[in-house]
């Protein structure tokens, strides 16, 4: 424990001894301030003030003659002295008793979030609190070509066993931030989402969802065949992927595929808003056919007329009914009817599978149908 030094304020007539500061707990906090601390010592008087590195603390409370609580203010990084000044002007100092530290780094994301187990993938890490000289590790293995730029870091992944790995950024002051299972080392074909592209698409039933993916760039080249499956399996959903995609070992190939859904309604046979003939009109026209048609002079020989005349009223009746006069083909009033093959609202998982020789890769996407 470091002993405090103290001096008189020049008011030699004061009967109180100068305060002595023996410790501060905790003895470090971030440069943002706001850390609650307790200062212990002797000779503290009511109304005493506390400063750290020359900056006054807030919320100073006299707990007793040997204890004061306070809240640190913002300050630049480094060790500073703790000074308690009594109302009689005398003070006590704990030299370099408190250390202002930079906040621990925070790792928010890594893009892309997957790459070859052989390493060599260029990644960008986003977050906060990154300091110049920070190091990056993926699954405990140090990345190379690390460049810090404010809230982002670029680096090159190392070789690593396949599987997910933590992404750890460590500042020069020893503080670290971790993105748990943030990166996936894959021995597959590098089937991943390009940076910034969404893995989830929301559409109304009857609309088409479109996704963008990348393939390759992981030390392998060739041509991959693609298949798509939907879980659970809904009605009226069709996943349309390219039959094959060529890829190379250095630059990922970007491709898109679409998923169509089916509307809950279809147009009725009878157009919406068209006029309908009432049943009375249908009946009248049918009777007219019975009366008029037999009297018409037809070119059919007389002996054959009677054989076919009975069909005329029936044909006329069916024609009028199909135009809206009867139940045959009349349709409904709204011009729409329920589609039995409609895609039901819900959340579906799309599984895209790529195969190239003996190598395979799979990625999952989300389709939300409203």
Coordinates of C-alpha atoms in Angstrom, one line a residue:
X1 CA 0.0 0.0 0.0
X2 CA 1.3 3.4 -1.0
X3 CA 1.6 5.9 1.8
X4 CA 0.1 9.4 1.2
X5 CA 2.0 12.6 1.3
X6 CA 0.4 15.6 2.8
X7 CA 1.1 19.3 3.3
X8 CA -0.5 22.1 5.2
X9 CA -2.5 24.6 3.2
X10 CA -0.8 27.6 4.7
X11 CA -3.4 28.1 7.4
X12 CA -1.1 27.4 10.2
X13 CA -3.7 28.4 12.7
X14 CA -5.9 25.3 11.9
X15 CA -6.3 23.0 14.9
X16 CA -7.2 20.0 12.6
X17 CA -4.5 17.8 11.2
X18 CA -4.2 17.6 7.4
X19 CA -6.1 14.7 5.9
X20 CA -4.2 11.5 4.9
X21 CA -5.4 9.4 2.0
X22 CA -4.4 5.7 2.3
X23 CA -6.4 4.0 -0.5
X24 CA -9.1 4.2 -3.2
X25 CA -11.4 1.3 -4.2
X26 CA -11.6 0.4 -7.0
X27 CA -8.3 1.8 -8.1
X28 CA -9.1 1.9 -11.8
X29 CA -12.0 2.7 -14.1
X30 CA -12.7 3.7 -17.7
X31 CA -11.9 7.1 -19.2
X32 CA -15.6 7.7 -19.5
X33 CA -15.9 8.2 -15.8
X34 CA -19.0 7.3 -13.8
X35 CA -17.1 4.8 -11.6
X36 CA -18.2 4.8 -8.0
X37 CA -15.2 4.8 -5.7
X38 CA -14.5 4.8 -1.9
X39 CA -11.6 6.8 -0.5
X40 CA -10.2 5.8 2.9
X41 CA -7.8 7.6 5.2
X42 CA -7.9 9.9 8.3
X43 CA -8.7 13.5 9.1
X44 CA -11.6 13.9 6.6
X45 CA -13.9 16.8 7.5
X46 CA -17.5 17.4 6.5
X47 CA -17.6 19.3 3.2
X48 CA -14.3 17.9 2.0
X49 CA -13.8 17.6 -1.8
X50 CA -12.1 14.9 -3.9
X51 CA -10.3 15.3 -7.2
X52 CA -8.6 12.7 -9.4
X53 CA -5.9 14.0 -11.7
X54 CA -7.0 17.5 -11.0
X55 CA -10.6 16.8 -12.1
X56 CA -13.2 17.1 -9.4
X57 CA -15.4 14.0 -8.7
X58 CA -19.1 14.2 -8.3
X59 CA -21.5 12.9 -5.7
X60 CA -19.1 13.3 -2.8
X61 CA -20.5 11.9 0.4
X62 CA -18.8 11.9 3.8
X63 CA -19.3 8.4 5.2
X64 CA -17.1 9.1 8.3
X65 CA -13.9 10.9 9.3
X66 CA -12.0 8.0 7.6
X67 CA -14.2 7.3 4.5
X68 CA -15.6 9.3 1.6
X69 CA -17.6 8.0 -1.4
X70 CA -17.6 9.7 -4.8
X71 CA -18.1 9.2 -8.6
X72 CA -15.2 9.7 -11.0
X73 CA -15.4 12.2 -13.8
X74 CA -14.2 11.6 -17.4
X75 CA -10.4 11.8 -17.8
X76 CA -7.7 10.8 -20.2
X77 CA -6.1 7.4 -19.8
X78 CA -3.3 7.0 -17.3
X79 CA -2.5 7.0 -13.6
X80 CA -3.5 10.0 -11.6
X81 CA -3.2 11.3 -8.0
X82 CA -6.2 11.2 -5.6
X83 CA -6.5 14.4 -3.6
X84 CA -8.8 15.1 -0.6
X85 CA -9.1 18.7 0.4
X86 CA -10.8 19.7 3.7
X87 CA -12.8 22.9 4.2
X88 CA -9.8 24.4 6.2
X89 CA -7.7 24.2 3.0
X90 CA -5.5 21.3 4.1
X91 CA -5.2 18.4 1.7
X92 CA -3.9 14.9 1.5
X93 CA -2.6 13.1 -1.7
X94 CA -2.4 9.5 -2.8
X95 CA 0.1 9.7 -5.7
X96 CA -0.8 7.8 -8.8
X97 CA -3.5 6.1 -6.7
X98 CA -6.1 5.7 -9.5
X99 CA -5.7 4.6 -13.2
X100 CA -8.0 5.7 -16.0
X101 CA -8.3 2.9 -18.6
X102 CA -9.7 2.7 -22.0
X103 CA -12.9 0.7 -22.2
X104 CA -12.7 -2.9 -23.2
X105 CA -13.2 -3.5 -26.9
X106 CA -16.5 -4.7 -28.2
X107 CA -16.7 -7.0 -31.2
X108 CA -20.1 -6.8 -33.0
X109 CA -19.6 -8.7 -36.3
X110 CA -17.1 -10.2 -38.7
X111 CA -17.6 -10.1 -42.5
X112 CA -17.6 -12.6 -44.1
X113 CA -18.4 -14.9 -41.2
X114 CA -17.1 -18.1 -42.9
X115 CA -14.1 -19.1 -45.0
X116 CA -11.7 -21.9 -45.8
X117 CA -10.0 -23.9 -43.1
X118 CA -6.8 -23.2 -45.0
X119 CA -7.0 -19.5 -44.0
X120 CA -6.2 -16.6 -46.2
X121 CA -9.7 -15.1 -46.1
X122 CA -9.8 -11.3 -45.8
X123 CA -12.2 -10.2 -43.1
X124 CA -13.5 -7.0 -41.6
X125 CA -14.3 -6.9 -37.9
X126 CA -16.8 -4.2 -36.7
X127 CA -17.1 -3.0 -33.1
X128 CA -16.0 -0.3 -30.7
X129 CA -13.0 0.5 -28.4
X130 CA -10.4 -0.8 -30.8
X131 CA -6.9 0.7 -30.1
X132 CA -3.9 0.9 -32.4
X133 CA -1.8 -2.2 -32.0
X134 CA -4.8 -4.4 -31.2
X135 CA -4.4 -8.1 -32.1
X136 CA -7.0 -10.5 -33.5
X137 CA -7.4 -14.2 -32.8
X138 CA -9.8 -16.6 -34.4
X139 CA -10.3 -19.8 -32.3
X140 CA -7.1 -18.9 -30.4
X141 CA -5.0 -18.6 -33.6
X142 CA -3.6 -15.2 -34.4
X143 CA -4.8 -13.5 -37.6
X144 CA -2.3 -11.6 -39.8
X145 CA -2.3 -8.3 -41.7
X146 CA -4.2 -6.6 -38.9
X147 CA -5.1 -3.0 -39.5
X148 CA -7.1 -0.9 -37.0
X149 CA -9.3 1.9 -38.2
X150 CA -11.5 3.4 -35.4
X151 CA -14.4 1.0 -35.1
X152 CA -13.3 -1.5 -37.7
X153 CA -10.4 -3.9 -38.1
X154 CA -9.3 -5.7 -41.3
X155 CA -7.3 -8.9 -41.0
X156 CA -6.5 -12.2 -42.8
X157 CA -7.6 -15.4 -41.3
X158 CA -5.1 -18.1 -40.2
X159 CA -5.4 -21.8 -41.0
X160 CA -7.6 -23.5 -38.5
X161 CA -9.5 -26.8 -38.0
X162 CA -13.0 -26.8 -39.4
X163 CA -15.9 -25.5 -37.3
X164 CA -17.0 -22.4 -35.5
X165 CA -14.5 -20.2 -33.6
X166 CA -14.5 -17.2 -31.3
X167 CA -13.3 -13.9 -32.6
X168 CA -11.2 -12.1 -30.0
X169 CA -9.8 -8.6 -30.3
X170 CA -7.2 -7.6 -27.6
X171 CA -6.1 -4.1 -27.1
X172 CA -2.5 -3.2 -26.0
X173 CA -3.7 -2.5 -22.5
X174 CA -4.7 -6.2 -22.2
X175 CA -8.4 -5.8 -22.4
X176 CA -10.3 -8.0 -24.8
X177 CA -13.6 -8.3 -26.5
X178 CA -15.0 -11.6 -27.8
X179 CA -17.6 -12.5 -30.5
X180 CA -18.5 -16.1 -29.5
X181 CA -18.7 -18.5 -32.4
X182 CA -18.5 -15.6 -34.7
X183 CA -16.5 -17.3 -37.5
X184 CA -16.9 -20.6 -39.3
X185 CA -13.9 -22.4 -40.7
X186 CA -15.2 -24.6 -43.5
X187 CA -13.6 -27.3 -45.6
X188 CA -16.5 -27.0 -48.0
X189 CA -17.1 -24.7 -51.0
X190 CA -17.5 -21.4 -49.3
X191 CA -21.3 -21.1 -49.8
X192 CA -22.0 -18.0 -47.8
X193 CA -23.9 -14.7 -47.9
X194 CA -21.9 -11.8 -49.4
X195 CA -21.1 -9.0 -46.9
X196 CA -24.2 -7.0 -46.0
X197 CA -26.7 -9.2 -47.8
X198 CA -29.8 -10.4 -45.8
X199 CA -30.3 -14.0 -44.8
X200 CA -34.1 -13.4 -44.3
X201 CA -36.6 -12.0 -46.8
X202 CA -40.3 -11.2 -46.1
X203 CA -42.9 -11.3 -48.8
X204 CA -46.7 -11.4 -49.2
X205 CA -48.2 -14.7 -50.4
X206 CA -48.1 -14.5 -54.2
X207 CA -44.8 -12.5 -54.3
X208 CA -41.3 -13.7 -55.1
X209 CA -38.3 -13.6 -52.7
X210 CA -34.8 -13.2 -54.1
X211 CA -31.5 -14.1 -52.3
X212 CA -27.9 -13.5 -53.2
X213 CA -25.1 -15.9 -52.2
X214 CA -21.4 -16.4 -53.0
X215 CA -19.5 -19.6 -53.8
X216 CA -15.8 -20.3 -53.9
X217 CA -12.8 -18.2 -53.0
X218 CA -11.7 -20.8 -50.5
X219 CA -8.8 -22.5 -52.2
X220 CA -11.0 -24.7 -54.4
X221 CA -12.3 -24.3 -58.0
X222 CA -14.8 -26.2 -60.2
X223 CA -18.5 -26.2 -60.9
X224 CA -21.1 -26.8 -58.2
X225 CA -24.6 -28.2 -58.7
X226 CA -27.3 -26.7 -56.5
X227 CA -30.4 -27.9 -54.8
X228 CA -32.9 -26.1 -52.5
X229 CA -35.3 -27.5 -49.9
X230 CA -37.9 -25.7 -47.7
X231 CA -38.7 -26.7 -44.1
X232 CA -41.5 -27.1 -43.2
X233 CA -42.7 -28.0 -46.8
X234 CA -45.5 -25.4 -47.7
X235 CA -47.9 -25.4 -50.5
X236 CA -47.3 -23.2 -53.5
X237 CA -43.6 -22.5 -52.9
X238 CA -41.1 -23.1 -55.7
X239 CA -37.4 -22.6 -55.1
X240 CA -35.6 -21.8 -58.3
X241 CA -31.8 -22.1 -58.2
X242 CA -29.2 -22.2 -61.0
X243 CA -28.5 -25.8 -62.1
X244 CA -24.8 -25.2 -61.7
X245 CA -22.4 -22.4 -60.8
X246 CA -18.7 -22.3 -61.8
X247 CA -16.4 -21.0 -59.1
X248 CA -12.7 -20.4 -58.5
X249 CA -10.3 -20.5 -55.6
X250 CA -9.6 -16.8 -55.2
X251 CA -12.6 -14.7 -56.0
X252 CA -16.1 -15.9 -54.9
X253 CA -18.7 -16.3 -57.6
X254 CA -21.9 -14.3 -56.8
X255 CA -25.3 -15.7 -57.9
X256 CA -28.9 -15.2 -57.1
X257 CA -31.9 -17.5 -56.8
X258 CA -35.6 -16.9 -56.3
X259 CA -38.4 -18.4 -54.3
X260 CA -42.0 -17.9 -55.6
X261 CA -45.0 -18.1 -53.4
X262 CA -48.7 -18.6 -54.3
X263 CA -51.5 -16.0 -53.7
X264 CA -54.4 -16.9 -51.4
X265 CA -56.9 -16.0 -54.1
X266 CA -57.4 -16.5 -57.9
X267 CA -59.7 -14.8 -60.4
X268 CA -63.2 -16.3 -60.7
X269 CA -64.6 -17.5 -64.0
X270 CA -67.1 -14.7 -64.1
X271 CA -65.3 -11.4 -64.4
X272 CA -65.7 -9.1 -61.4
X273 CA -68.3 -6.3 -62.1
X274 CA -69.8 -7.7 -65.3
X275 CA -73.6 -7.7 -65.6
X276 CA -75.7 -10.8 -65.1
X277 CA -78.9 -11.9 -66.7
X278 CA -81.7 -12.7 -64.3
X279 CA -83.4 -16.1 -64.3
X280 CA -86.6 -14.5 -65.7
X281 CA -84.6 -13.3 -68.8
X282 CA -83.1 -16.8 -69.2
X283 CA -86.5 -18.4 -69.0
X284 CA -88.0 -15.9 -71.5
X285 CA -85.2 -16.4 -74.0
X286 CA -85.5 -20.2 -73.7
X287 CA -89.3 -20.0 -74.4
X288 CA -88.5 -17.8 -77.4
X289 CA -86.2 -20.4 -78.7
X290 CA -88.9 -23.0 -78.3
X291 CA -91.4 -20.8 -80.3
X292 CA -89.1 -19.1 -82.9
X293 CA -86.6 -21.7 -83.9
X294 CA -89.1 -24.3 -85.1
X295 CA -90.7 -21.7 -87.4
X296 CA -87.4 -20.6 -89.0
X297 CA -86.8 -21.8 -92.5
X298 CA -83.8 -24.0 -92.3
X299 CA -81.8 -25.5 -95.1
X300 CA -82.0 -28.9 -93.4
X301 CA -84.4 -31.2 -95.2
X302 CA -87.8 -31.3 -93.7
X303 CA -87.5 -34.9 -92.7
X304 CA -84.4 -34.1 -90.6
X305 CA -85.6 -30.9 -88.9
X306 CA -87.6 -32.6 -86.2
X307 CA -84.6 -34.7 -85.4
X308 CA -82.5 -31.6 -84.3
X309 CA -85.0 -28.9 -83.4
X310 CA -85.2 -30.0 -79.8
X311 CA -81.6 -29.1 -79.3
X312 CA -82.1 -25.4 -80.0
X313 CA -83.9 -24.4 -76.7
X314 CA -81.4 -26.4 -74.7
X315 CA -78.4 -24.8 -76.3
X316 CA -79.9 -21.3 -75.9
X317 CA -80.6 -22.0 -72.2
X318 CA -77.1 -23.2 -71.5
X319 CA -75.6 -20.3 -73.4
X320 CA -77.6 -17.7 -71.4
X321 CA -76.8 -19.5 -68.1
X322 CA -73.1 -19.4 -68.9
X323 CA -73.3 -15.7 -69.3
X324 CA -74.6 -15.2 -65.8
X325 CA -78.3 -16.0 -66.0
X326 CA -78.1 -19.3 -64.2
X327 CA -76.0 -21.3 -61.8
X328 CA -73.9 -22.8 -64.6
X329 CA -70.7 -20.7 -64.8
X330 CA -72.2 -17.8 -62.9
X331 CA -69.2 -17.2 -60.6
X332 CA -69.4 -15.2 -57.4
X333 CA -70.0 -11.6 -56.8
X334 CA -66.4 -10.5 -55.9
X335 CA -64.5 -11.8 -59.0
X336 CA -62.1 -13.7 -56.6
X337 CA -62.2 -17.1 -55.1
X338 CA -60.0 -18.9 -52.6
X339 CA -56.9 -20.7 -53.9
X340 CA -56.6 -24.1 -52.4
X341 CA -52.9 -24.2 -53.3
X342 CA -52.1 -20.9 -51.6
X343 CA -48.9 -20.5 -49.5
X344 CA -49.8 -20.3 -45.9
X345 CA -48.4 -17.4 -43.8
X346 CA -45.4 -18.4 -41.7
X347 CA -41.6 -18.7 -41.3
X348 CA -39.8 -21.2 -43.5
X349 CA -36.2 -22.3 -43.6
X350 CA -34.6 -22.6 -47.0
X351 CA -31.6 -25.0 -47.1
X352 CA -29.4 -24.5 -50.1
X353 CA -27.0 -27.4 -50.9
X354 CA -23.9 -27.2 -53.2
X355 CA -22.0 -30.2 -54.5
X356 CA -18.8 -30.3 -56.5
X357 CA -17.3 -33.7 -56.8
X358 CA -16.8 -35.1 -53.3
X359 CA -17.0 -31.6 -51.7
X360 CA -20.3 -30.3 -50.4
X361 CA -21.5 -27.2 -48.6
X362 CA -24.8 -26.1 -47.1
X363 CA -26.3 -22.8 -45.9
X364 CA -29.6 -21.9 -44.4
X365 CA -31.8 -18.9 -45.2
X366 CA -35.2 -17.6 -43.9
X367 CA -38.4 -17.0 -45.8
X368 CA -41.2 -15.1 -44.0
X369 CA -44.6 -15.2 -45.8
X370 CA -47.3 -12.8 -44.6

